[in-house]
Amino acid sequence: MKILILGVNGFIGNALVRRILHTTDWDVYGMDLYSNKLDHALGHPRFRFLEGDIAINKEWIEYHIKKCDVALPLVAIATPMAYVKKPLTVFELDFEENLRVVRQCVQYGTRIIFPSTSEVYGMCADPEFSEDDSTLVLGPIHKQRWIYSCSKQLLDRVIWAYGQEGKLQFSMIRPFNWIGPKLDDLDAAKEGSSRVVTQFILNLLQREPIKLVDGGFQKRCFTYVEDGIDALMAIIQNPGGIADGQIFNIGNPDNEASVKELAYLLRDLFVQHPDHRHDGVYSEIVETRHEDYYGKGYQDIVSRKPSIEKARQLLGWEPKTDLGTSLKITLDAFLEEAKGSAV
Ligand code: UGA
């Protein structure tokens, strides 16, 4: 099988290519702006990589969509600070660039596995979000946070419509707060543009206060990336076409925690870490308002829990890694990385 991964140096992309090269005989063609997370893959005989921008290297992309059996367009800005501060950049990259890829998959008959997002459910009040039944609830236009969710939702709808017309073989995944090594760059976290786990780890490393936005009562279900990759591999393998035309929530409902609980768990792990148990001084945990942290364009999701019944039944998938283990692996990897950098 030939697989095209756009955004192969990203958090999901690099973990996926590692798994593919270790456990299959598939060929992978990857593109990304950077290659700093790909040490394990560069030079492998079944991995071809082009360092470049998907907005520029259009011919390379079209050629590879034509050549490959499956395309995974993983390129996207996926941090809430960017949704609020650079909404048009989010739209241009996450929507416009990916729409072109979707259309080329239609043109060349290439199967697509599209990364939708847990964000599409928005402020849905369901205790567990269901792929095929939950209502998608977004805030008003001046709450620019929702541009990411809205961009992804429209692409989901476009892909779905092509599928209904018999023009596109597709599956979609909705990752729920996947965490693990290489989640975000620590440098991005310095600018506040990373996801919460990376942000808190940077705060701990720099002994700055950990900030709980609006008290940190909002909840997420944190999912270990390798569990997520198990599901993604089953979808790529697609025995008997089981994943065709389906949207899958890929999350760990048992790993639910409030942001406040997350902060205390991470700080405890940091304090116990052999390199830091004698630091003496550790980050305080403080509260802040979302207007001060993100700006007025922000609105939050109070609770976000997936129903994973469909992934269980169709893919035989079950997340295995508990929250404490997932956080410890993630923290340890970041601390190791930070040793070799200026953080
Ligand atoms: C994320 C991002 O949109 C995407 O990465 C992704 O599509 C999706 O969720 C997902 O992974 O499922 P969110 O969970 O809101 O959205 O993003 P985080 O930046 O990880 O924030 C989680 C919570 O922590 C938010 O309530 C935020 O306000 C809070 N937070 C964040 C703090 O309290 N303090 C901080 O310093 C940073």
Coordinates of N, CA and C in Angstrom, one line a residue, residues 178 223-233 250 317:
W178 N -5.7 14.1 22.2 CA -4.6 13.2 22.2 C -3.4 13.9 22.8
T223 N -6.2 11.4 25.7 CA -6.1 10.1 25.0 C -4.6 9.9 24.6
Y224 N -4.1 8.8 25.0 CA -2.7 8.6 24.7 C -2.5 8.3 23.2
V225 N -1.5 9.0 22.6 CA -1.4 9.0 21.2 C -1.3 7.6 20.6
E226 N -0.5 6.7 21.3 CA -0.3 5.4 20.7 C -1.7 4.6 20.7
D227 N -2.5 4.9 21.6 CA -3.9 4.3 21.5 C -4.6 4.8 20.3
G228 N -4.5 6.1 20.1 CA -5.1 6.7 18.9 C -4.6 6.1 17.6
I229 N -3.3 5.9 17.6 CA -2.6 5.4 16.4 C -3.1 3.9 16.1
D230 N -3.4 3.2 17.2 CA -4.0 1.8 17.0 C -5.3 1.9 16.2
A231 N -6.1 2.9 16.6 CA -7.4 3.1 15.9 C -7.2 3.5 14.4
L232 N -6.2 4.4 14.3 CA -5.9 4.9 12.9 C -5.4 3.8 12.0
M233 N -4.6 3.0 12.6 CA -4.0 1.8 11.8 C -5.2 0.9 11.3
I250 N -12.2 9.2 18.4 CA -11.1 8.4 18.9 C -10.6 9.1 20.2
W317 N -11.7 -1.7 18.6 CA -10.6 -0.8 19.3 C -11.0 -0.5 20.7

